[in-house]
Tab-separated table of C-alpha atoms in Angstrom:
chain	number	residue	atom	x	y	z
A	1331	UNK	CA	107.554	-77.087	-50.740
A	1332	UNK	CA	105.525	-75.208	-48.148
A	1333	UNK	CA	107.303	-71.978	-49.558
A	1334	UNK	CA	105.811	-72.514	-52.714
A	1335	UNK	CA	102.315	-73.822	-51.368
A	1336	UNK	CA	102.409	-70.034	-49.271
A	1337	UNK	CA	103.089	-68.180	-52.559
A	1338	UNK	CA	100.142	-69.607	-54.200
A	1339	UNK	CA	97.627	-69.365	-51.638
A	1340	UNK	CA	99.107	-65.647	-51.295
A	1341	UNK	CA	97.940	-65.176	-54.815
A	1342	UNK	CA	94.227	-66.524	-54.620
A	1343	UNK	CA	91.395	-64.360	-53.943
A	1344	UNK	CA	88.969	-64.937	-50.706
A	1345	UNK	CA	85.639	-65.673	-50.741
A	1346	UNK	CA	84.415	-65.061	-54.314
A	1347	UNK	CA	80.780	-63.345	-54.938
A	1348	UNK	CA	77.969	-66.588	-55.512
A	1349	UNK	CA	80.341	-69.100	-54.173
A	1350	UNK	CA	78.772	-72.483	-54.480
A	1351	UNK	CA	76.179	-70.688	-56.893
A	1352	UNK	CA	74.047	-73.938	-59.115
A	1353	UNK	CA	73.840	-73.982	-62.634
A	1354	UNK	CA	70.697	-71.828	-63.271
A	1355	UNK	CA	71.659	-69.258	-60.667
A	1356	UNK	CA	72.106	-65.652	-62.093
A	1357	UNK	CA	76.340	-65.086	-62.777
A	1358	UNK	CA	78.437	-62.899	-60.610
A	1359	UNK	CA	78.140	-60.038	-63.159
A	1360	UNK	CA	74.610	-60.151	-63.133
A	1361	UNK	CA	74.026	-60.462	-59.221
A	1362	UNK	CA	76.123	-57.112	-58.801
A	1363	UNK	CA	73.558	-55.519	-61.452
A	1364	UNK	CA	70.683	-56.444	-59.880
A	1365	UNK	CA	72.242	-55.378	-56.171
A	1366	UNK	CA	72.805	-52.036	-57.565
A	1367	UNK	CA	69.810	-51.454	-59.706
A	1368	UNK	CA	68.061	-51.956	-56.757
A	1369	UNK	CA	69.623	-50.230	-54.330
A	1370	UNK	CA	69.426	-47.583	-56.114
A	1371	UNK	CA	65.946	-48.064	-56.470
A	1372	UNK	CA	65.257	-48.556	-52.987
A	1373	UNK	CA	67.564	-45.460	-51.878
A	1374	UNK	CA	65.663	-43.702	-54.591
A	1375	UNK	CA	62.294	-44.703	-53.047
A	1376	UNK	CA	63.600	-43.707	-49.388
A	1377	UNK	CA	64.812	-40.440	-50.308
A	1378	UNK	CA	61.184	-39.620	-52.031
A	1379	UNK	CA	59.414	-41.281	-48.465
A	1380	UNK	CA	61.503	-38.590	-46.355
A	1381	UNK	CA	60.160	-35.808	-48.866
A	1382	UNK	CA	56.960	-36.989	-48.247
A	1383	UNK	CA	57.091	-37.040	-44.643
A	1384	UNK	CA	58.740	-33.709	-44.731
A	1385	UNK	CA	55.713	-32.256	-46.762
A	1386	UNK	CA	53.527	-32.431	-43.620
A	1387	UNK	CA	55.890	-32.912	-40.812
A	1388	UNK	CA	58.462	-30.351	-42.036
A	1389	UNK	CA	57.801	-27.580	-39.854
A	1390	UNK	CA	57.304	-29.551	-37.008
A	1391	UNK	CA	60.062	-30.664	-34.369
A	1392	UNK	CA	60.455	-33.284	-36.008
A	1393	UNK	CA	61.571	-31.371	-39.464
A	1394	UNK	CA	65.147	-31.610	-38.630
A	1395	UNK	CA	65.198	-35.237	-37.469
A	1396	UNK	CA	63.416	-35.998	-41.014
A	1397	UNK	CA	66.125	-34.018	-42.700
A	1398	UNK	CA	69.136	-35.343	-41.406
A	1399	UNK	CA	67.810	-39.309	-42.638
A	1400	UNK	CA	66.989	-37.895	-46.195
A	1401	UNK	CA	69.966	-36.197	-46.407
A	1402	UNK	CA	71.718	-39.784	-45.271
A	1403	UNK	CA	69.517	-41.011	-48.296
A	1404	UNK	CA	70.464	-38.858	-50.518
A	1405	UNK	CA	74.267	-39.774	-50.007
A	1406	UNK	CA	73.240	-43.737	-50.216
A	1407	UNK	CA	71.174	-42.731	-53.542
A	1408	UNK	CA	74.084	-40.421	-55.271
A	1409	UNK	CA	76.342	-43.455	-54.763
A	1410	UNK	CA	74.442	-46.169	-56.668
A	1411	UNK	CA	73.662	-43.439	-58.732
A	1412	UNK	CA	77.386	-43.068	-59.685
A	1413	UNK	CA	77.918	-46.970	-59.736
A	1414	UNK	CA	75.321	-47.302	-62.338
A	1415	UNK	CA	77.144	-45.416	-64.482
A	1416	UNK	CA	80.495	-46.605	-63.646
A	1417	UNK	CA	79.145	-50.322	-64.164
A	1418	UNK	CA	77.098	-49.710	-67.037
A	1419	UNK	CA	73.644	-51.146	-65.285
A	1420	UNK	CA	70.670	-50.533	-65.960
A	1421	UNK	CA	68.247	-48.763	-63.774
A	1422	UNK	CA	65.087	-50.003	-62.871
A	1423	UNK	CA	62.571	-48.714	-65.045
A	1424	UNK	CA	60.161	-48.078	-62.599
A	1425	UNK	CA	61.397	-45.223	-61.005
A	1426	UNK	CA	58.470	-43.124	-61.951
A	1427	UNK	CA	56.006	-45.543	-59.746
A	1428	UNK	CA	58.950	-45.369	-57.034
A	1429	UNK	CA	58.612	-41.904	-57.413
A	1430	UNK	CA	55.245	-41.455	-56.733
A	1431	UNK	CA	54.644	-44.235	-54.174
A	1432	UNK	CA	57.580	-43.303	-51.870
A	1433	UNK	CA	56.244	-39.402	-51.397
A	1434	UNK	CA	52.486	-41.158	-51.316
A	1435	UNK	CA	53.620	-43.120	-48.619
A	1436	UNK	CA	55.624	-40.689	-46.679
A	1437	UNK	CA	52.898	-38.371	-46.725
A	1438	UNK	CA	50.324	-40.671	-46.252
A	1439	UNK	CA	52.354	-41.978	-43.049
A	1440	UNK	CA	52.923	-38.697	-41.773
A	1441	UNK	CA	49.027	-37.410	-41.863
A	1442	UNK	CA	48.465	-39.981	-39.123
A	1443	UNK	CA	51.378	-38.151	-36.995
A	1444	UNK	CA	54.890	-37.963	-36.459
A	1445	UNK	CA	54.410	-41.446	-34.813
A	1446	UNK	CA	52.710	-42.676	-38.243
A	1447	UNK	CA	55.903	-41.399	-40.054
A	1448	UNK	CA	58.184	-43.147	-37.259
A	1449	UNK	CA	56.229	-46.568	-37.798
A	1450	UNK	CA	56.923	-46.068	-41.813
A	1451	UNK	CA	60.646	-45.564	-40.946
A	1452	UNK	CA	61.216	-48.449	-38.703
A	1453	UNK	CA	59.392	-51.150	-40.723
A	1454	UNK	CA	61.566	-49.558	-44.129
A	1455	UNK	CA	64.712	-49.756	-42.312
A	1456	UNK	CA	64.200	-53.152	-41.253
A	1457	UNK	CA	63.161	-54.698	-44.407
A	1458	UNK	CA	66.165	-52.487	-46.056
A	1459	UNK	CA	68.541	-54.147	-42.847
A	1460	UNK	CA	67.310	-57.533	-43.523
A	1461	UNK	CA	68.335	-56.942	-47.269
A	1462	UNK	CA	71.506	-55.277	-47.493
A	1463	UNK	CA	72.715	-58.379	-45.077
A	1464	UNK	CA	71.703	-60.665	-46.877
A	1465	UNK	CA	73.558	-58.787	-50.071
A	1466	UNK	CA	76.532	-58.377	-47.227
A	1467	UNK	CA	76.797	-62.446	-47.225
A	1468	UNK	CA	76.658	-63.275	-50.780
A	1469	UNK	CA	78.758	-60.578	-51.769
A	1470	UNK	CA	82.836	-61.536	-52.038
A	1471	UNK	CA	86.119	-60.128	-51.828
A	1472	UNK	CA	86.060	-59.327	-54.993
A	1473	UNK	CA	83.145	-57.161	-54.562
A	1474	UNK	CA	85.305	-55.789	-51.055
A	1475	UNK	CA	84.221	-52.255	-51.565
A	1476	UNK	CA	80.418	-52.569	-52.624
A	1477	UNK	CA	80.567	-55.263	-49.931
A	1478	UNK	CA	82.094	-52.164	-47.498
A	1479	UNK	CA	79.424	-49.449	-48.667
A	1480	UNK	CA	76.170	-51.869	-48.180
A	1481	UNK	CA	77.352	-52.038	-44.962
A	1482	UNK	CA	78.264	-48.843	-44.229
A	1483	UNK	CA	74.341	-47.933	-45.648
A	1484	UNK	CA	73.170	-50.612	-43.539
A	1485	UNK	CA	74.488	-49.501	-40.156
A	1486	UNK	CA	73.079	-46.256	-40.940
A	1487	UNK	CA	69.215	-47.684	-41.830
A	1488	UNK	CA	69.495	-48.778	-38.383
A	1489	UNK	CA	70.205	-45.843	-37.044
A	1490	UNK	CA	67.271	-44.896	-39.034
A	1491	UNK	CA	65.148	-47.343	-37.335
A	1492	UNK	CA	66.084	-46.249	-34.087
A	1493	UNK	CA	65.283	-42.648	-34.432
A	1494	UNK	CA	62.087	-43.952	-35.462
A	1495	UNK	CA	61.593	-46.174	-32.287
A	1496	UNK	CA	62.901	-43.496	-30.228
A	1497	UNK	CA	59.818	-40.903	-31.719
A	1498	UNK	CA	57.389	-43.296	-30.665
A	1499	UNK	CA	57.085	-45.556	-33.820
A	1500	UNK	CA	55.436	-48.183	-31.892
A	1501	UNK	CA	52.712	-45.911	-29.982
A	1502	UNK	CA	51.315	-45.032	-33.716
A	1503	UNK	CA	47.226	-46.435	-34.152
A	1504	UNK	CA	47.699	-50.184	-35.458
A	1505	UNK	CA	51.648	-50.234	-35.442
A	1506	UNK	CA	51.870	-53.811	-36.126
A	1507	UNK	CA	49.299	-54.162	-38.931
A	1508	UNK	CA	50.796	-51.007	-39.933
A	1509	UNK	CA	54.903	-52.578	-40.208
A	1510	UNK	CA	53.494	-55.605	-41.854
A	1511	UNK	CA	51.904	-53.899	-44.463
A	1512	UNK	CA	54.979	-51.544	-45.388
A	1513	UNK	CA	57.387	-54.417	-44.936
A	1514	UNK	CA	55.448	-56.540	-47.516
A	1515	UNK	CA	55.769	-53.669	-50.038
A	1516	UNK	CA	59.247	-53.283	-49.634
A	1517	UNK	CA	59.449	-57.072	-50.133
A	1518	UNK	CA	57.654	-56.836	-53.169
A	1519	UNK	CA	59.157	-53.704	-54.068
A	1520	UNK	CA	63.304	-55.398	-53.793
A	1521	UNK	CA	61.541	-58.496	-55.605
A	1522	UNK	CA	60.433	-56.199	-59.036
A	1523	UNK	CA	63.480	-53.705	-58.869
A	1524	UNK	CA	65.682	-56.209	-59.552
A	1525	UNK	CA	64.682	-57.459	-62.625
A	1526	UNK	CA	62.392	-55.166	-63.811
């Protein structure tokens, strides 16, 4: 009897994406769109932030260090990029504004100093950290290899933050204010990417 009670549990999948999800809740299928549409987004939005940063602190020290987290974007963009296509979702459609915004506020961040672009990278990578773990928990077994890359991209935001913290993020002129305002934007920026 055990035998047979081994087989079966043998055959069942682990932890399932939504698990316990209420009636109302968006479905699996549509939880795994709106992850990726907005990751994408988001890694669409950080790749344009490093451009804008690089537009004024390029030619600095501190070119090379910007280069080697866009390029680290880039990677994290091309892969929703090809799991949009492969899953048939639907990008955001407002790329455009993420287009604009992101070099806006990489530039605008980097004007103040290479410890103004530092602050902008730490507060982004820690609202992107607190997201992609909370994507990490809801995400199943079934999901194992989106599950895998989130966190892959995840461990490497912090790395991102670090860098930043390590250049002096928190010496920039109002650091705090500063974080708080970028992290709300991101907030509100995950929010509308989603559905939108």
């Amino acid at each position: 009897m055990s035998d047979a009670r081994d087989g079966a549990d043998e055959g069942r999948a682990g932890r399932v994406t939504l698990e316990g999800r209420l009636p109302g809740d968006p479905t699996p299928r549509d939880y795994v769109a709106r992850t990726i549409r907005v990751d994408h987004a988001g890694e669409y939005g950080a790749k344009r932030i490093y451009e804008g940063q690089l537009a004024v602190l390029g030619r600095t020290k501190y070119g090379p260090v910007l280069e080697h987290m866009k390029a680290q974007e880039q990677v994290h963009l091309d892969t929703f990029a090809g799991l949009i296509g492969e899953r048939r979702v639907r990008p955001t459609a407002l790329l455009p504004i993420w287009h604009v915004a992101g070099f806006a506020l990489g530039a605008a961040t980097a004007l103040i100093g290479h410890r103004g672009a530092m602050a902008c990278t730490v507060a982004v990578e820690e609202a992107i950290d607190e997201h992609y773990a909370a994507q990490h928990a809801t995400l199943g077994d079934d999901e194992a290899p989106l599950r895998e890359k989130i966190e892959r991209f995840r461990q490497e935001e912090l790395e991102h933050r670090d860098i930043g913290l390590e250049n002096e993020a928190e010496l920039a002129p109002a650091y705090k204010l500063l974080s708080r305002v970028i992290k709300a934007g991101c907030k509100v920026a995950i929010k509308v990417s989603e559905r939108i």
